[in-house]
Coordinates of C-alpha atoms in Angstrom, one line a residue:
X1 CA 71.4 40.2 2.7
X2 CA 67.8 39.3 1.3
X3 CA 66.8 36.0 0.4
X4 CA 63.2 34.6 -0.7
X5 CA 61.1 32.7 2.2
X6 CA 60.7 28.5 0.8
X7 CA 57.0 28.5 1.7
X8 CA 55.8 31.4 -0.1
X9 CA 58.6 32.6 -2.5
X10 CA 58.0 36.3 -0.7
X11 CA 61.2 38.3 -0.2
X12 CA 62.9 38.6 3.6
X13 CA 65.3 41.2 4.8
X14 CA 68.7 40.7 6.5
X15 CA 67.9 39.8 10.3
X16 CA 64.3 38.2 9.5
X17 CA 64.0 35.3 11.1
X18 CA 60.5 34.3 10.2
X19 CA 58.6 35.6 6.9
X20 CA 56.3 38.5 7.3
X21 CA 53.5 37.1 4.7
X22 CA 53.7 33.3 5.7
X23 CA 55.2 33.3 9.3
X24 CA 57.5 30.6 7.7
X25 CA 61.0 30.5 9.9
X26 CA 64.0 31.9 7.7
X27 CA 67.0 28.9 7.6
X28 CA 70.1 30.6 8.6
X29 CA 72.9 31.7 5.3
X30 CA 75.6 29.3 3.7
X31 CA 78.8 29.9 2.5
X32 CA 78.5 29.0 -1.0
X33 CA 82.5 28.2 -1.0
X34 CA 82.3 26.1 1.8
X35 CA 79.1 25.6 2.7
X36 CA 79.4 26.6 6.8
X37 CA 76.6 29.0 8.3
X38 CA 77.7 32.7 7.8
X39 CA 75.8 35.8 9.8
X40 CA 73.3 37.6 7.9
X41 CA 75.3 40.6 8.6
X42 CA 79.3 38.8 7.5
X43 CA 81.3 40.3 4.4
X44 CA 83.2 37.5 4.5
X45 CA 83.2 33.6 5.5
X46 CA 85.3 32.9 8.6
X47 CA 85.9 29.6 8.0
X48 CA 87.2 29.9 3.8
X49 CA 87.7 33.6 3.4
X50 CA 84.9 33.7 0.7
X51 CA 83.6 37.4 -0.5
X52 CA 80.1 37.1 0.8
X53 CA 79.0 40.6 -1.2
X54 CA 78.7 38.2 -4.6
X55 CA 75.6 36.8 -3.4
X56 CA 72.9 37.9 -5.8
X57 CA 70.5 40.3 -4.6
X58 CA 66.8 38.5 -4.5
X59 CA 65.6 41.1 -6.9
X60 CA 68.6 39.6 -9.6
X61 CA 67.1 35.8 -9.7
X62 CA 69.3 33.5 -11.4
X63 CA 67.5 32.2 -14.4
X64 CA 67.0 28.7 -13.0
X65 CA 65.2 30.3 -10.4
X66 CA 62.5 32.4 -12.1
X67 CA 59.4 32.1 -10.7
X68 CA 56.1 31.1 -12.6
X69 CA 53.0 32.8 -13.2
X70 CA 50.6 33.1 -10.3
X71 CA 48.1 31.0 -11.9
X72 CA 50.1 27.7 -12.7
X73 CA 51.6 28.2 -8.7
X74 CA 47.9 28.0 -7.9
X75 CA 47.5 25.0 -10.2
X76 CA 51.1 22.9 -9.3
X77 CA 52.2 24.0 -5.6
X78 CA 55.6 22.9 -4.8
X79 CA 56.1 21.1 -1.1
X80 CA 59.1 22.5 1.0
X81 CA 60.9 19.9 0.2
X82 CA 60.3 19.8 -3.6
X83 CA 61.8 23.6 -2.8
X84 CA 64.7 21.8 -1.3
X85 CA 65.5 19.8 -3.4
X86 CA 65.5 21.9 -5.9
X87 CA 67.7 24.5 -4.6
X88 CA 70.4 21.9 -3.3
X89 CA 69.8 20.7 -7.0
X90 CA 70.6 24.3 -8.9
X91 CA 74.0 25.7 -8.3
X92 CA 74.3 29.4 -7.4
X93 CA 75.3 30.9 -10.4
X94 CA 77.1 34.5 -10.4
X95 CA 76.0 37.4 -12.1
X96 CA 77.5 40.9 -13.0
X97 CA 75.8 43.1 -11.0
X98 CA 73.4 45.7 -13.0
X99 CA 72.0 49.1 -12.3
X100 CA 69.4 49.7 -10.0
X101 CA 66.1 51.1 -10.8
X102 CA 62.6 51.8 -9.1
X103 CA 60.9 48.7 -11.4
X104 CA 62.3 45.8 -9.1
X105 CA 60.5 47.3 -5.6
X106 CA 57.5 47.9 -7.9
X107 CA 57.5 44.7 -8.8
X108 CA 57.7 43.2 -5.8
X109 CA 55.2 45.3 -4.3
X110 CA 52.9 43.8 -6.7
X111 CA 54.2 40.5 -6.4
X112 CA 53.5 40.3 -2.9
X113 CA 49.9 41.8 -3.2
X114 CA 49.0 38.7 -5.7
X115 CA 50.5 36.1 -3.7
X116 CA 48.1 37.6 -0.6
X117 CA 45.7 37.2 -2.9
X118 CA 46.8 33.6 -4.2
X119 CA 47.3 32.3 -0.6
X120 CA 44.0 33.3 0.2
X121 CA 42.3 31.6 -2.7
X122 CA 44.3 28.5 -2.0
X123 CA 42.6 28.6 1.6
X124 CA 38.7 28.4 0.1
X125 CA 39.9 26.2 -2.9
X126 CA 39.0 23.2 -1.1
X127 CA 34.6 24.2 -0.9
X128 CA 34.9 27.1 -3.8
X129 CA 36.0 28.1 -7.0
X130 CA 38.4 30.6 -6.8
X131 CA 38.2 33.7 -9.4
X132 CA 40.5 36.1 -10.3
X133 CA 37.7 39.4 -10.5
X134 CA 40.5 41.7 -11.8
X135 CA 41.2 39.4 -14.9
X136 CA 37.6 37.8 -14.6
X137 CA 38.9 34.0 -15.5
X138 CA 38.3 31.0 -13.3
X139 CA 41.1 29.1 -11.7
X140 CA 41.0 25.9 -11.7
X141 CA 40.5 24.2 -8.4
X142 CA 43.8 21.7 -8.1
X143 CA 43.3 17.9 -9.3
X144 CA 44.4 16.6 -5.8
X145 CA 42.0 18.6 -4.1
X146 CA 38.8 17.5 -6.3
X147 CA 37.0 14.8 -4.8
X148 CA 35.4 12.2 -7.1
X149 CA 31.2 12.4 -5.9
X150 CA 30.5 9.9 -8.9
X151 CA 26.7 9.3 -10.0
X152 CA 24.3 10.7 -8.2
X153 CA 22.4 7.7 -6.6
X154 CA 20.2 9.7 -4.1
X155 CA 17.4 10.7 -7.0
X156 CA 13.6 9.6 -5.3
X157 CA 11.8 7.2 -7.1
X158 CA 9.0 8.4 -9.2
X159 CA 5.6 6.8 -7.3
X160 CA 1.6 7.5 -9.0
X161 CA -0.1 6.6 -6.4
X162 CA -2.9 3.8 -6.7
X163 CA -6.6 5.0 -7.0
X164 CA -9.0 3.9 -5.0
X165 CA -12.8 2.4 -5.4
X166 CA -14.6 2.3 -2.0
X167 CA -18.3 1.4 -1.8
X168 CA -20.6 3.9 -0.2
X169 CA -23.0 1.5 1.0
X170 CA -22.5 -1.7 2.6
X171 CA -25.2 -4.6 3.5
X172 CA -23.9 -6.4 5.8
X173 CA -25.7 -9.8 5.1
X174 CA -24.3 -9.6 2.0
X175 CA -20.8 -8.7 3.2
X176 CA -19.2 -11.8 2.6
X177 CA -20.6 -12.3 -0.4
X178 CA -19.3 -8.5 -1.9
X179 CA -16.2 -8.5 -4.2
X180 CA -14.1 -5.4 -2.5
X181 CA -14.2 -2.8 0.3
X182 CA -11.6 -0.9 -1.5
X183 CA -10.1 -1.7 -4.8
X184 CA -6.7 -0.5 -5.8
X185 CA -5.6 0.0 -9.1
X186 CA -2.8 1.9 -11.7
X187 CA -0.2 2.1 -9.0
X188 CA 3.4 2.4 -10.2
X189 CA 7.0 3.5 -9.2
X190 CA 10.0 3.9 -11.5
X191 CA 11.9 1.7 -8.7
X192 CA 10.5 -1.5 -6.7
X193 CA 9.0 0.1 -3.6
X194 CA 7.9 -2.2 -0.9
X195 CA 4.9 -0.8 1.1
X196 CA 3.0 -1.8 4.2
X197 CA -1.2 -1.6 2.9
X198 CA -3.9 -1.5 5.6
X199 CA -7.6 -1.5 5.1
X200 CA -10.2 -1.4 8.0
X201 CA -14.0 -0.4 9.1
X202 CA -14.1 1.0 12.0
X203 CA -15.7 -1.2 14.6
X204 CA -16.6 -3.5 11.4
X205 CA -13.9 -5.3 10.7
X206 CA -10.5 -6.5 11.7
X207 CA -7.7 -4.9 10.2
X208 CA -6.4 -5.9 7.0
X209 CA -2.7 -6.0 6.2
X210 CA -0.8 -6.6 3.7
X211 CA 3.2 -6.1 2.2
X212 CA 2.8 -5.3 -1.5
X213 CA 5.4 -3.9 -4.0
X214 CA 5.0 -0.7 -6.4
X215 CA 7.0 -1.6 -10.0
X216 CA 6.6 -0.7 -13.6
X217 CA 3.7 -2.6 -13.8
X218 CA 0.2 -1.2 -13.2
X219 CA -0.5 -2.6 -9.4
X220 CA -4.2 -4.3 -8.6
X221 CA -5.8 -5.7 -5.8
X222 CA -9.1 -6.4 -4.1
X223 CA -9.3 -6.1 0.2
X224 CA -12.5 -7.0 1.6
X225 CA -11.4 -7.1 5.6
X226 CA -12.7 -9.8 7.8
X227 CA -15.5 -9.2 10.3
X228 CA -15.2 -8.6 13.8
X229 CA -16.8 -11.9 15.8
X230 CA -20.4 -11.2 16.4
X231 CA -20.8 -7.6 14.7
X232 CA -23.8 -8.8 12.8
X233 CA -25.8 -9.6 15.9
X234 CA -25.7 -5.9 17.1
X235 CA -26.8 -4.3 13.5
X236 CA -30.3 -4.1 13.6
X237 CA -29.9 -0.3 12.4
X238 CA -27.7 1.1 10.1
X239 CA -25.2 3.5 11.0
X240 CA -22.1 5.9 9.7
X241 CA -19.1 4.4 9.7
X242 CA -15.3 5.5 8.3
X243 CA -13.4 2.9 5.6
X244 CA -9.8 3.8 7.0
X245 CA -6.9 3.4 4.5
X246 CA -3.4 3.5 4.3
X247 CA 0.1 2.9 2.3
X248 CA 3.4 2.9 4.4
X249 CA 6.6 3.1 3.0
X250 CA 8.4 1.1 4.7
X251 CA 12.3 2.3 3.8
X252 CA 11.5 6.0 4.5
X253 CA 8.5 4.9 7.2
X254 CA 6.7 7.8 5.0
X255 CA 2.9 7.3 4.3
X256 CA 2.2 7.5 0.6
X257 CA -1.4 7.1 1.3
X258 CA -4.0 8.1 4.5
X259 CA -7.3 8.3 3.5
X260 CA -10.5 7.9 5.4
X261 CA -13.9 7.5 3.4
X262 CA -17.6 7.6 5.3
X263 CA -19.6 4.3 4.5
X264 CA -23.1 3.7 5.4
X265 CA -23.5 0.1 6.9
X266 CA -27.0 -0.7 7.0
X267 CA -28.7 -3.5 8.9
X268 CA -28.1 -7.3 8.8
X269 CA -31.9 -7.2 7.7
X270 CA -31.8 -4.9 4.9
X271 CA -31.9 -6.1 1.1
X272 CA -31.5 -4.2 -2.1
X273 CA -33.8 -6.5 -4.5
X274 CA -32.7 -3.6 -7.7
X275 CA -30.2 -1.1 -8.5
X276 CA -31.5 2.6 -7.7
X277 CA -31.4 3.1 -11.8
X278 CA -33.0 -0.6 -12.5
X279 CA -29.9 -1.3 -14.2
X280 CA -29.5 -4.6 -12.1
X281 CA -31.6 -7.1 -9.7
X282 CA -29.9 -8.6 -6.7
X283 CA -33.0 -11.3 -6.2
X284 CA -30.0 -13.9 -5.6
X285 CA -28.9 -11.7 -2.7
X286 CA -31.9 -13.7 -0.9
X287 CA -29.8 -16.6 -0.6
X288 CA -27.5 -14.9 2.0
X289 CA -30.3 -15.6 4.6
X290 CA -30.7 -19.3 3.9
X291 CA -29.1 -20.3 6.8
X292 CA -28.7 -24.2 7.1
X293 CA -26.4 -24.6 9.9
X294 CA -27.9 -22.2 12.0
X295 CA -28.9 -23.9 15.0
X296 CA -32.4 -22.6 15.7
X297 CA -33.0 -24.7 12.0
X298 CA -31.6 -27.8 13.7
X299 CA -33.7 -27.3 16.8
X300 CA -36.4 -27.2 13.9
X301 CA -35.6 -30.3 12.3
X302 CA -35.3 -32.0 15.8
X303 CA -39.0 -31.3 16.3
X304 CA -40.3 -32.4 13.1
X305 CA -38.9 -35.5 13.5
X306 CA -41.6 -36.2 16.1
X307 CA -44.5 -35.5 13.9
X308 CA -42.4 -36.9 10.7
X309 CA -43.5 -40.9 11.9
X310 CA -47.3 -39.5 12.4
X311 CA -47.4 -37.9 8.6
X312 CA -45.9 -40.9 7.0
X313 CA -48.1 -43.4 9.0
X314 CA -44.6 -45.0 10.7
X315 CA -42.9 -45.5 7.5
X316 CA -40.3 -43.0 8.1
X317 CA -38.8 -41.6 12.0
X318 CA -36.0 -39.4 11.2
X319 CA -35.2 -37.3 8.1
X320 CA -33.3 -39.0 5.7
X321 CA -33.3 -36.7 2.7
X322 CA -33.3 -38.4 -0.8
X323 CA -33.2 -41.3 0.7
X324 CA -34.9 -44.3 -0.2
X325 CA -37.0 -46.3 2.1
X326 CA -39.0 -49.5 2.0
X327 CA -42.8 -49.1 1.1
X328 CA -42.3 -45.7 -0.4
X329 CA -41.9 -43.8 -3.7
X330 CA -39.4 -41.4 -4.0
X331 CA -42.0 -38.4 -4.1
X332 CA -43.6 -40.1 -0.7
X333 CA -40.5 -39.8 0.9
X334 CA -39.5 -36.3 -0.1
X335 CA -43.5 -35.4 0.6
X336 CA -43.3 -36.4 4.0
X337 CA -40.6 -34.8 5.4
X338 CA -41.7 -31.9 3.7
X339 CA -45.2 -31.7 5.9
X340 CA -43.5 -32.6 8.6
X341 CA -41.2 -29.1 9.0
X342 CA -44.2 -27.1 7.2
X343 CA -46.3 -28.6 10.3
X344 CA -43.9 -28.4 12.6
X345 CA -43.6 -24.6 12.1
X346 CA -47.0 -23.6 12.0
X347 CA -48.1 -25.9 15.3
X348 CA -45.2 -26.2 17.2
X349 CA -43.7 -22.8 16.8
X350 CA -47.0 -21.1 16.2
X351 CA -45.4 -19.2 13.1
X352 CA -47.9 -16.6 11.4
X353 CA -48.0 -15.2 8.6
X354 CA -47.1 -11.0 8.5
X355 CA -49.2 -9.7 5.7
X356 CA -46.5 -7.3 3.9
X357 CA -45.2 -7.7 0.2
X358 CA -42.0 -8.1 -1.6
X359 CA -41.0 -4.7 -2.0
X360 CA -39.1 -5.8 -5.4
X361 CA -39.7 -2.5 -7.0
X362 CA -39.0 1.3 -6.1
X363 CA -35.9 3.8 -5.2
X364 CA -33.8 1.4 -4.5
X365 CA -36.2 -1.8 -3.6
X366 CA -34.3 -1.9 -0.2
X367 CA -36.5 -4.1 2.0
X368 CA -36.1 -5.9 5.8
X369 CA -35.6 -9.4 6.0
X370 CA -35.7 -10.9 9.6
X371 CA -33.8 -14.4 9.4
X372 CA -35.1 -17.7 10.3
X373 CA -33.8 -17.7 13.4
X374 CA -35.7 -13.9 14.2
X375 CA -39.3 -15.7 12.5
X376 CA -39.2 -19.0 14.8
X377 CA -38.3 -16.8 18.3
X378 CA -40.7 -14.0 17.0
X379 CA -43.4 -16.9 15.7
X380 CA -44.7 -14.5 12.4
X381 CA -42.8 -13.9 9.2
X382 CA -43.6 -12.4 6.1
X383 CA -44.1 -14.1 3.0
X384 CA -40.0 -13.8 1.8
X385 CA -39.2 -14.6 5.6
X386 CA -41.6 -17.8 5.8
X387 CA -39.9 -18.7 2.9
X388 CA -36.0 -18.1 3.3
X389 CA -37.2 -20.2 7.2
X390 CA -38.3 -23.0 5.4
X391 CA -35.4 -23.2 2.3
X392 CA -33.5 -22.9 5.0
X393 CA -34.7 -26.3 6.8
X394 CA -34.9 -28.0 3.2
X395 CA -31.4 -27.4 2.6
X396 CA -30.1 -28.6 5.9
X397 CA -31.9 -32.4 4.9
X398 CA -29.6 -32.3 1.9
X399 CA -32.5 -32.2 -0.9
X400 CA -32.9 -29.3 -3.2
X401 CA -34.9 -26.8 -2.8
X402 CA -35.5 -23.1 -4.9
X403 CA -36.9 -19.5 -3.6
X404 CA -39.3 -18.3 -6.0
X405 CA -39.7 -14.4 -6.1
X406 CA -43.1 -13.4 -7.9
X407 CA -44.6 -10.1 -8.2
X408 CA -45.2 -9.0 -4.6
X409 CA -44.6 -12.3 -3.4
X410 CA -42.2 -15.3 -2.5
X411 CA -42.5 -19.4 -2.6
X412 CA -40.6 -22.2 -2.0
X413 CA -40.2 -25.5 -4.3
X414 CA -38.8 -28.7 -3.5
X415 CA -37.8 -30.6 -5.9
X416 CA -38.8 -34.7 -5.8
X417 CA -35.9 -36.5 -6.1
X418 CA -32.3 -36.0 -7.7
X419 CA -32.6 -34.4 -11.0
X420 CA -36.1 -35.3 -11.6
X421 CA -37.3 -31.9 -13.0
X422 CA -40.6 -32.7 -11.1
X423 CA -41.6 -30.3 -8.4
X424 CA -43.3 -29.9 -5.0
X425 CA -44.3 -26.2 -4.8
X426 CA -45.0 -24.9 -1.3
X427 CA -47.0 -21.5 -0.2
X428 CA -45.5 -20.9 3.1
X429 CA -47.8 -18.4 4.3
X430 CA -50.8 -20.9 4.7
X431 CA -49.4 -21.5 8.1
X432 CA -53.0 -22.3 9.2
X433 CA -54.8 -24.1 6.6
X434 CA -56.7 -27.2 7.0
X435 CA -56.5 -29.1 3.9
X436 CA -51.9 -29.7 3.1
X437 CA -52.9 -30.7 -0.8
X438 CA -53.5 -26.8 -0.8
X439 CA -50.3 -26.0 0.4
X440 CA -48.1 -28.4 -0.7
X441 CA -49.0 -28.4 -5.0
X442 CA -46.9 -31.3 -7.4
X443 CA -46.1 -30.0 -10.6
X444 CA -44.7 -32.3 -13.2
X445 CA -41.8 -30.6 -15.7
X446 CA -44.1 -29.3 -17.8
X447 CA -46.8 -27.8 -15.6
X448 CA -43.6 -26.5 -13.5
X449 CA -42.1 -24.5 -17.0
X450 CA -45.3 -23.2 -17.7
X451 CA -46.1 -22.1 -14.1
X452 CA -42.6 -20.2 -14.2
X453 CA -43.3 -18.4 -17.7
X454 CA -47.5 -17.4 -16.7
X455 CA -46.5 -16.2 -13.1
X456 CA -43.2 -14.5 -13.6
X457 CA -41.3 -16.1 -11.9
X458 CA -37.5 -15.6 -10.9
X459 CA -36.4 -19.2 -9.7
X460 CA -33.5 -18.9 -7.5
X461 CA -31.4 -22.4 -6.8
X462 CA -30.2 -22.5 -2.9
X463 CA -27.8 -24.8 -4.4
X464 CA -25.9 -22.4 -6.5
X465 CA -25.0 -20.1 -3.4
X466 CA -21.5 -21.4 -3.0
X467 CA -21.4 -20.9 -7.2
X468 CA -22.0 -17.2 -7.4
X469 CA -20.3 -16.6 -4.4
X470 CA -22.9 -15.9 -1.8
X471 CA -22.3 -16.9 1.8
X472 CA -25.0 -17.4 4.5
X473 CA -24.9 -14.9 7.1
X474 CA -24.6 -17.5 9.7

């Protein structure tokens, strides 16, 4: 007798024991009177007497039976023991038996071939679609195979990188005085980045870092690294150097930016008075070699004190600044002390003056300044050097004194006393002149205006350094 395999509804023959499509095992026959296992091969039941020929042939399937279409098998299977259930479920139910024909083997033949073809399908349904290329329709994969991916969260964020301003020249007595040596700007990211920003001249400066963020909003910021202790002592030529730059992202460890950019650092002497277009003057860069606390400007002062009681005929034995003292105007006082480190350079140091201009004008104006420190070892100076040496000793005594850059020349004036818009101006290249009313000239406010507009004269306040931002180089 035939009967229909539970896993894969294919047909068996009598004596199968396992299905020749699935390799499901074939449960052994029932009486349907009394429900005891009968041999495949048994007319009747042994146990009841029943007449084992009325059990329908598998190609006469009861009604309750009938099997679906492919497709919704594909969509809905059924568990063995939905199958079971079923079948315990359904009573047999007896039918007249009809004629036989060739259509039932054909149409098993053909149901076989499209359950092969359905059991394969079900095998890649779970990583592809499976199609039917005769009827060229999808089937859909089964809902408790789908797997529920939900938004995609794995979408990079969108980053513009910042641009970059890097000087291409760099004067390092000025360097602590510049604004940036690189300048980021218009950075943004469609999510908060956080990156790891690094800025460094190589064998320069230390190596700057920072943790900034990259957001919505437009991302700014000005690095000017620190300098290595005691570079400035070695630069007394310039040379090529690299401004090394980078952005780290610091989830992915991914560098949005490496960049290196050549810079020329030119030596702690050299100055740029004007722009190479003339647009601008840097005269105020001066002030970066007005060194105060440099202590070859306190040896100075030491050693004026010894010829400070001489000048002053005993009234004064130790500088006191604007400080008033017995027997003495305020202009005496401020006179004295003045002499005293004019003198005290000249005779003591031997300082003389180096006959070479201001180069204020030109490609560039870029001039050599030695520092005071360089014109008292080296005893000579030229005129701007003289001068920064001596504004540079004025300062350090706490009175107030102003560079004066002329045409092709440099001065220094001191002014008398706190606010008194009276002035002592001093020509610091007569280093050996006999007669100190020559060299040491008082101008009242008026004659000092007028001597500013006739000569030209840029007046630059050593006070104001700290204002604009300039910093001594040491």
């Amino acid at each position: 007798m035939e009967r229909l395999c539970k896993n894969c509804n294919a047909p068996g023959k009598q004596g199968d024991k396992f299905c020749e499509f699935c390799g499901h095992p074939f449960d052994r026959p029932t009486c349907p009177g009394c429900g005891q296992p009968v041999e495949d091969t048994s007319l009747f039941c042994k146990n009841c007497g029943y007449n084992l020929k009325k059990i329908q042939a598998p190609e006469e399937k009861p009604q309750s039976q009938k099997s679906e279409p492919v497709e919704q098998k594909i969509q809905q299977p059924i568990s063995q023991q939905q199958q079971q259930a079923m079948k315990e479920e359904q009573p047999v139910q007896k039918q007249q038996p009809k004629k036989k024909s060739k259509a039932p083997l054909f149409i098993s033949l053909a149901l076989v071939l499209v359950l092969i073809l359905a059991g394969t399908g079900l095998m890649l349904s779970g990583v592809f679609k499976f199609v039917d290329e005769t009827a060229q329709q999808d089937i859909d994969i089964p809902a408790d195979l789908l797997v529920d991916i939900g938004d995609d969260t794995s979408k990079e964020a969108v980053v513009t990188p910042p641009v970059i301003d890097t000087p291409s020249i760099i004067y390092p007595a000025l360097y602590r005085s510049i604004d940036y040596v690189a300048f980021f700007k218009g950075g943004t990211s469609d999510q908060d980045k956080e990156y790891l920003l690094t800025v460094e001249i190589s064998d320069f400066t230390h190596k700057y870092e920072q943790q900034i963020k990259l957001s919505s909003q437009e991302f700014r910021l000005k690095v000017r690294p620190p300098l290595l202790e005691g570079v400035l002592a070695g630069l007394n030529t310039s040379k090529e150097a690299q401004i090394k730059i980078t952005l780290l992202d610091l989830e992915t460890q991914k560098y949005l930016i490496q960049d290196s950019r050549p810079v020329t650092l030119m030596s702690k002497y050299d100055i740029q008075w004007v722009a190479e277009d003339g647009s601008e003057t840097y005269y105020e860069n001066i002030l970066a070699w007005v060194t105060p606390e440099a202590p070859e400007i306190k040896e100075l002062l030491r050693y004026s004190i010894d010829t400070l009681s001489y000048w002053s005929d005993g009234y004064i034995n130790e500088i006191v600044g604007y400080q008033n003292i017995a027997g003495l105007t305020p202009e005496e006082i401020t006179y004295y002390q003045t002499i005293a480190i004019f003198a005290t350079m000249a005779d003591t140091y031997g300082v003389r003056y180096n006959a070479t201009p201001v180069t204020t004008s030109g490609n560039g104006a870029q001039q050599r300044v030695a520092l005071p420190e360089d014109v008292l070892r080296d005893r000579s100076g030229l005129c701007i050097e003289t001068t920064v040496t001596m504004a540079s000793a004025l300062q350090a005594t706490g009175m107030h004194p102003l560079i004066l850059i002329l045409p092709g020349h440099s001065q220094v004036a001191i002014e008398t006393w706190h606010n008194s818009g009276e002035y002592f101006l001093i020509e610091t290249t007569a280093l050996t002149a006999d007669n100190w009313d020559d060299i040491i000239i008082y101008l009242t406010p008026d004659q000092w205006m007028n001597y500013l507009e006739q000569q030209q004269v840029i007046a630059i306040d050593v006070e104001l350094a700290n204002t604009i931002g300039i910093k001594p180089m040491k």
